[in-house]
């Protein structure tokens, strides 16, 4: 059995035996148990992309599609929780100095180090032209000033990759920020209450001249002013991850629809005997297959470093997320009022699916950028 198949099988058992029986309670209580993250870390899921020379499994993104999808079938919050560490891994492998790789990648490989990934600011969203976070050099570390929000793992992860502008630079850099000092008077934290995508820590950070010992610029001197390019470059991996979240939602929406079709009595037969149910489930299945193919093609392109990798990842993410919202609505029409009670799976999916339209870039912004690029290529 291959290493990636063994991981996929172990994740399937975790989802079936532990996640699905408990997810409605976890969602209601807004908690993702630490022991679940520890189990994922022990399985190597957050550090699966780490090269073998640093103790990792060095799996391709394609191998993670089934893992991320399976996690999302249990709860999209699990797929989201491992995503930012995958992004940090990609940053360190592609742009880190050898010392930075040796410092962080072995811990990521063992599951001891998880990482946040922070671009968004309150006044700017992810508009890079309006970012205000700044960083200054200091002996033994860096001094940070500014605010960030929507930081996954923002209360507990040991590392964060943070976009901020270094003094003397006009363009931002990527800061490797250890967690020491988090929660202090100069680095305050706060929670964000969310409609869905619960359990995942989503934090706000405020830095007031905070000295961060051990913080450094990704890539050292060569990385100064390169943070936006670096962090945007690795988002193709993140968008494949978000697309897998959406596909997991589609999978569960189909399962809910099939339960209604095969178990709900209507007149002398079952709901599935009626053509409108058959049509709706046929549409769901067709959309599921197309989205799966798009995600696998995007993952292959990312692994190959193809010129269209970012475009394919964006296409997979936007279409998968729009389809997830649509799929939940189709299944809910079959379930009718049973999709609207507080403990129904479809109720949770209604709240979770829209997160995939926002994660790793709002769909409208991504599609505008994609459209502009296509027009530019066509223009004389």
Coordinates of C-alpha atoms in Angstrom, one line a residue:
X1 CA 0.0 0.0 0.0
X2 CA 1.4 3.4 -0.9
X3 CA 2.1 6.0 1.7
X4 CA -0.6 8.4 0.4
X5 CA -3.2 5.6 0.3
X6 CA -2.4 4.7 3.9
X7 CA -2.9 8.3 4.9
X8 CA -6.2 8.5 3.0
X9 CA -7.4 5.3 4.6
X10 CA -6.5 6.5 8.1
X11 CA -8.3 9.8 7.5
X12 CA -11.4 8.0 6.2
X13 CA -11.5 5.9 9.5
X14 CA -11.0 9.0 11.5
X15 CA -13.9 10.8 9.7
X16 CA -16.3 7.8 9.8
X17 CA -15.6 6.7 13.4
X18 CA -14.9 10.0 15.2
X19 CA -15.9 13.1 13.2
X20 CA -19.3 12.3 11.7
X21 CA -20.7 11.0 15.0
X22 CA -19.6 14.2 16.8
X23 CA -19.6 17.0 14.2
X24 CA -23.0 18.4 15.0
X25 CA -22.1 18.8 18.7
X26 CA -18.7 20.3 17.8
X27 CA -20.3 22.7 15.4
X28 CA -22.9 23.7 18.0
X29 CA -20.2 24.3 20.6
X30 CA -17.8 26.0 18.2
X31 CA -15.0 23.7 19.1
X32 CA -12.5 21.6 17.1
X33 CA -11.0 19.3 19.7
X34 CA -7.2 19.5 20.1
X35 CA -7.0 15.7 20.1
X36 CA -8.4 15.6 16.5
X37 CA -5.7 18.0 15.4
X38 CA -3.1 15.9 17.2
X39 CA -4.3 12.8 15.4
X40 CA -4.1 14.6 12.0
X41 CA -0.6 15.7 12.9
X42 CA 0.4 12.2 13.8
X43 CA -0.9 11.0 10.5
X44 CA 1.3 13.6 8.8
X45 CA -1.6 15.5 7.1
X46 CA -0.6 19.1 7.9
X47 CA 3.1 18.3 6.9
X48 CA 2.4 16.0 4.0
X49 CA 4.1 18.4 1.5
X50 CA 7.3 18.6 3.5
X51 CA 10.3 17.2 1.5
X52 CA 11.7 13.9 2.7
X53 CA 15.1 15.4 3.6
X54 CA 13.3 17.3 6.4
X55 CA 11.4 14.3 7.6
X56 CA 8.3 14.8 5.5
X57 CA 6.3 12.5 3.2
X58 CA 6.9 14.8 0.2
X59 CA 3.5 14.0 -1.3
X60 CA 2.2 15.9 -4.4
X61 CA -0.8 18.1 -4.1
X62 CA -2.7 15.6 -6.2
X63 CA -2.2 13.0 -3.5
X64 CA -3.8 15.4 -1.0
X65 CA -7.0 15.9 -3.0
X66 CA -8.6 12.7 -1.6
X67 CA -7.4 13.4 1.9
X68 CA -8.7 17.0 1.9
X69 CA -12.0 15.9 0.3
X70 CA -12.5 13.2 2.9
X71 CA -11.8 15.6 5.8
X72 CA -14.4 18.0 4.3
X73 CA -17.0 15.2 4.1
X74 CA -16.6 15.1 7.9
X75 CA -16.4 18.9 8.4
X76 CA -14.9 21.6 6.2
X77 CA -13.3 23.0 9.3
X78 CA -10.8 20.1 9.4
X79 CA -9.8 20.7 5.8
X80 CA -9.4 24.4 6.6
X81 CA -7.3 23.8 9.7
X82 CA -4.6 21.9 7.8
X83 CA -4.6 24.3 4.8
X84 CA -2.5 27.1 6.3
X85 CA 0.3 24.8 7.4
X86 CA 0.4 23.4 3.8
X87 CA 0.8 27.0 2.6
X88 CA 3.6 27.7 5.1
X89 CA 5.3 24.5 3.9
X90 CA 5.1 25.6 0.3
X91 CA 6.5 29.1 1.2
X92 CA 9.5 27.6 3.1
X93 CA 10.3 25.1 0.4
X94 CA 10.1 27.6 -2.4
X95 CA 11.4 30.8 -0.8
X96 CA 13.0 30.1 2.6
X97 CA 16.7 30.0 3.3
X98 CA 18.2 26.7 4.2
X99 CA 18.4 27.8 7.9
X100 CA 14.7 28.7 7.8
X101 CA 13.8 25.3 6.3
X102 CA 15.8 23.5 8.9
X103 CA 14.3 25.5 11.7
X104 CA 10.6 24.9 10.8
X105 CA 10.1 22.0 8.3
X106 CA 11.1 19.1 10.6
X107 CA 8.5 20.2 13.2
X108 CA 5.8 20.6 10.5
X109 CA 6.6 17.1 9.2
X110 CA 6.0 15.6 12.7
X111 CA 2.8 17.6 13.3
X112 CA 4.4 19.5 16.2
X113 CA 4.4 22.8 14.3
X114 CA 1.3 24.2 12.7
X115 CA 1.3 27.5 10.9
X116 CA -1.1 30.4 10.3
X117 CA -1.1 32.4 7.1
X118 CA -2.0 36.1 7.3
X119 CA -2.6 38.7 4.6
X120 CA -6.0 40.2 5.4
X121 CA -6.3 43.5 7.4
X122 CA -9.5 45.2 8.7
X123 CA -9.3 48.3 6.6
X124 CA -8.1 46.6 3.4
X125 CA -9.4 43.0 3.2
X126 CA -6.8 41.5 0.9
X127 CA -6.3 44.6 -1.2
X128 CA -2.5 44.8 -1.2
X129 CA -2.5 48.5 -2.1
X130 CA -4.2 49.3 1.2
X131 CA -2.2 47.1 3.6
X132 CA -0.8 49.0 6.6
X133 CA 1.0 46.4 8.7
X134 CA 4.7 47.4 9.2
X135 CA 7.8 45.8 10.5
X136 CA 11.1 47.2 11.7
X137 CA 14.5 45.5 12.2
X138 CA 15.7 44.9 15.8
X139 CA 18.5 42.9 17.4
X140 CA 17.4 39.3 17.6
X141 CA 14.0 39.8 15.9
X142 CA 11.6 42.2 14.4
X143 CA 9.2 44.9 15.7
X144 CA 5.6 44.7 14.3
X145 CA 2.9 47.4 14.2
X146 CA -0.6 47.0 12.7
X147 CA -3.6 44.8 12.6
X148 CA -4.5 41.5 11.0
X149 CA -7.7 39.5 10.9
X150 CA -9.1 36.1 9.8
X151 CA -6.0 34.3 11.1
X152 CA -6.7 30.5 11.2
X153 CA -5.0 29.0 14.2
X154 CA -4.4 32.5 15.5
X155 CA -4.6 31.5 19.2
X156 CA -2.6 28.3 19.2
X157 CA -0.4 27.7 16.1
X158 CA 3.3 28.1 16.9
X159 CA 4.2 29.9 13.6
X160 CA 2.6 32.5 11.3
X161 CA 3.5 33.7 7.9
X162 CA 2.5 37.4 8.0
X163 CA 2.5 40.0 5.1
X164 CA 4.0 43.3 6.3
X165 CA 6.1 46.1 4.9
X166 CA 9.6 46.3 6.2
X167 CA 11.0 49.7 6.9
X168 CA 12.8 51.2 3.9
X169 CA 10.8 49.0 1.5
X170 CA 7.9 50.0 -0.7
X171 CA 6.6 46.5 -1.1
X172 CA 5.7 44.1 1.6
X173 CA 7.7 41.1 2.8
X174 CA 6.6 37.8 4.3
X175 CA 7.5 37.6 8.0
X176 CA 8.1 34.3 9.7
X177 CA 6.6 35.0 13.1
X178 CA 7.0 32.7 16.1
X179 CA 4.2 32.7 18.6
X180 CA 6.3 33.9 21.6
X181 CA 4.6 37.0 23.0
X182 CA 1.2 36.3 21.5
X183 CA -1.6 37.5 23.9
X184 CA 0.7 40.1 25.5
X185 CA 0.0 43.8 25.9
X186 CA 1.8 44.6 22.6
X187 CA 0.3 41.6 20.7
X188 CA -3.4 41.4 21.5
X189 CA -5.7 38.7 20.1
X190 CA -9.5 38.4 19.7
X191 CA -12.0 35.9 18.3
X192 CA -14.2 36.3 15.3
X193 CA -17.7 34.8 15.6
X194 CA -18.7 33.1 12.4
X195 CA -21.9 32.0 10.8
X196 CA -20.3 28.7 9.7
X197 CA -16.9 27.2 9.4
X198 CA -16.9 26.8 13.2
X199 CA -14.3 25.2 15.3
X200 CA -11.4 26.6 13.4
X201 CA -9.7 29.4 15.3
X202 CA -10.3 32.6 13.4
X203 CA -8.5 35.4 15.2
X204 CA -7.8 39.1 15.1
X205 CA -4.4 40.4 15.9
X206 CA -3.2 43.9 16.9
X207 CA 0.5 44.7 17.2
X208 CA 1.6 47.9 19.1
X209 CA 5.3 48.1 18.6
X210 CA 5.6 44.4 19.5
X211 CA 9.1 43.0 19.6
X212 CA 9.0 39.5 18.2
X213 CA 12.2 37.5 19.1
X214 CA 13.3 35.1 16.4
X215 CA 11.0 36.7 13.8
X216 CA 12.7 37.0 10.4
X217 CA 11.9 37.8 6.7
X218 CA 11.2 34.7 4.6
X219 CA 14.2 34.2 2.3
X220 CA 16.4 36.6 4.3
X221 CA 17.7 39.7 2.5
X222 CA 16.7 38.3 -0.9
X223 CA 13.1 38.0 0.3
X224 CA 12.7 41.6 1.3
X225 CA 9.9 43.3 -0.6
X226 CA 8.9 39.9 -2.2
X227 CA 6.2 38.9 0.3
X228 CA 3.2 39.6 -1.9
X229 CA 4.6 37.7 -4.8
X230 CA 5.6 34.8 -2.6
X231 CA 2.3 34.5 -0.7
X232 CA 0.1 34.9 -3.7
X233 CA 2.2 32.3 -5.6
X234 CA 1.4 29.5 -3.0
X235 CA -2.3 30.3 -2.9
X236 CA -2.8 27.9 -5.8
X237 CA -2.3 25.1 -3.3
X238 CA -4.8 26.8 -0.9
X239 CA -7.4 27.2 -3.7
X240 CA -7.2 23.5 -4.5
X241 CA -7.7 22.9 -0.7
X242 CA -10.8 25.2 -0.7
X243 CA -12.1 23.4 -3.8
X244 CA -11.8 20.1 -1.9
X245 CA -13.8 21.6 0.9
X246 CA -16.5 22.5 -1.5
X247 CA -16.4 19.0 -3.1
X248 CA -16.8 17.5 0.3
X249 CA -19.9 19.6 0.9
X250 CA -21.3 18.4 -2.5
X251 CA -20.6 14.8 -1.5
X252 CA -22.6 15.2 1.7
X253 CA -25.4 17.1 0.0
X254 CA -25.8 14.2 -2.4
X255 CA -25.8 11.8 0.5
X256 CA -28.6 13.8 2.2
X257 CA -30.5 13.9 -1.1
X258 CA -30.2 10.1 -1.5
X259 CA -31.4 9.5 2.0
X260 CA -34.5 11.5 1.2
X261 CA -35.0 9.7 -2.2
X262 CA -34.6 6.2 -0.8
X263 CA -36.2 6.5 2.6
X264 CA -38.9 9.1 2.5
X265 CA -42.4 7.7 1.7
X266 CA -44.5 9.7 -0.8
X267 CA -47.9 8.2 -1.5
X268 CA -47.6 4.5 -2.4
X269 CA -43.9 4.7 -3.1
X270 CA -40.8 6.7 -2.3
X271 CA -39.6 10.2 -3.2
X272 CA -37.0 8.7 -5.5
X273 CA -39.7 7.2 -7.7
X274 CA -40.6 10.7 -8.9
X275 CA -38.9 12.2 -12.0
X276 CA -38.2 15.5 -10.4
X277 CA -36.1 13.8 -7.7
X278 CA -34.3 11.7 -10.3
X279 CA -33.6 14.8 -12.3
X280 CA -32.3 16.7 -9.3
X281 CA -30.0 13.9 -8.2
X282 CA -28.8 13.4 -11.8
X283 CA -27.8 17.1 -11.8
X284 CA -26.0 16.8 -8.5
X285 CA -24.1 13.7 -9.6
X286 CA -23.1 15.3 -12.9
X287 CA -21.9 18.5 -11.2
X288 CA -19.9 16.3 -8.7
X289 CA -18.0 14.5 -11.4
X290 CA -17.2 17.7 -13.3
X291 CA -15.9 19.4 -10.2
X292 CA -13.8 16.4 -9.2
X293 CA -12.2 16.4 -12.6
X294 CA -11.5 20.1 -12.5
X295 CA -9.9 19.8 -9.0
X296 CA -7.6 16.9 -10.1
X297 CA -6.6 18.8 -13.2
X298 CA -5.7 21.8 -11.1
X299 CA -3.7 19.7 -8.6
X300 CA -1.8 18.1 -11.5
X301 CA -1.0 21.6 -12.9
X302 CA 0.2 22.8 -9.6
X303 CA 2.5 19.8 -9.1
X304 CA 3.9 20.2 -12.6
X305 CA 4.5 24.0 -12.2
X306 CA 2.4 24.5 -15.3
X307 CA 1.9 28.0 -16.7
X308 CA -1.8 27.8 -16.2
X309 CA -1.7 26.3 -12.7
X310 CA -2.9 29.4 -10.9
X311 CA -5.7 29.8 -13.5
X312 CA -6.8 26.2 -13.1
X313 CA -6.7 26.4 -9.3
X314 CA -8.8 29.6 -9.4
X315 CA -11.3 28.0 -11.8
X316 CA -11.6 24.8 -9.6
X317 CA -12.1 26.9 -6.4
X318 CA -14.7 29.3 -7.8
X319 CA -16.7 26.7 -9.6
X320 CA -16.6 24.1 -6.8
X321 CA -17.7 26.7 -4.2
X322 CA -20.5 28.0 -6.3
X323 CA -21.6 24.4 -6.9
X324 CA -21.4 23.6 -3.2
X325 CA -23.9 26.3 -2.4
X326 CA -26.1 25.2 -5.3
X327 CA -25.9 21.5 -4.3
X328 CA -27.0 22.2 -0.7
X329 CA -30.0 24.1 -2.0
X330 CA -31.0 21.2 -4.3
X331 CA -30.7 18.7 -1.5
X332 CA -32.7 21.0 0.8
X333 CA -35.5 21.2 -1.6
X334 CA -35.9 17.5 -1.4
X335 CA -35.7 17.5 2.4
X336 CA -38.0 20.5 2.7
X337 CA -38.6 21.4 6.4
X338 CA -36.2 18.7 7.6
X339 CA -33.4 20.8 6.2
X340 CA -34.2 23.7 8.5
X341 CA -34.1 22.2 11.9
X342 CA -31.1 23.1 14.1
X343 CA -29.5 19.7 14.3
X344 CA -29.9 18.7 10.6
X345 CA -26.8 18.2 8.6
X346 CA -28.1 20.3 5.7
X347 CA -28.6 23.2 8.1
X348 CA -24.9 23.1 8.9
X349 CA -24.0 22.7 5.3
X350 CA -26.1 25.8 4.5
X351 CA -23.8 27.7 6.8
X352 CA -20.5 26.1 5.8
X353 CA -20.8 26.1 2.0
X354 CA -20.6 29.9 1.6
X355 CA -17.2 29.9 3.3
X356 CA -15.8 28.2 0.3
X357 CA -16.9 31.2 -1.8
X358 CA -14.7 33.5 0.3
X359 CA -11.7 31.4 1.4
X360 CA -8.4 32.1 -0.4
X361 CA -10.0 35.0 -2.3
X362 CA -13.6 36.0 -2.8
X363 CA -15.1 34.5 -5.9
X364 CA -16.1 37.8 -7.5
X365 CA -12.6 39.3 -7.1
X366 CA -11.0 36.1 -8.5
X367 CA -13.3 36.0 -11.5
X368 CA -12.8 39.7 -12.3
X369 CA -9.1 39.1 -12.3
X370 CA -9.5 36.0 -14.4
X371 CA -11.7 37.8 -16.9
X372 CA -9.2 40.7 -17.2
X373 CA -6.4 38.3 -17.9
X374 CA -8.4 36.6 -20.7
X375 CA -9.3 39.9 -22.2
X376 CA -5.7 41.1 -22.1
X377 CA -4.5 37.9 -23.9
X378 CA -7.1 38.5 -26.6
X379 CA -6.5 42.2 -27.1
X380 CA -4.2 43.2 -30.0

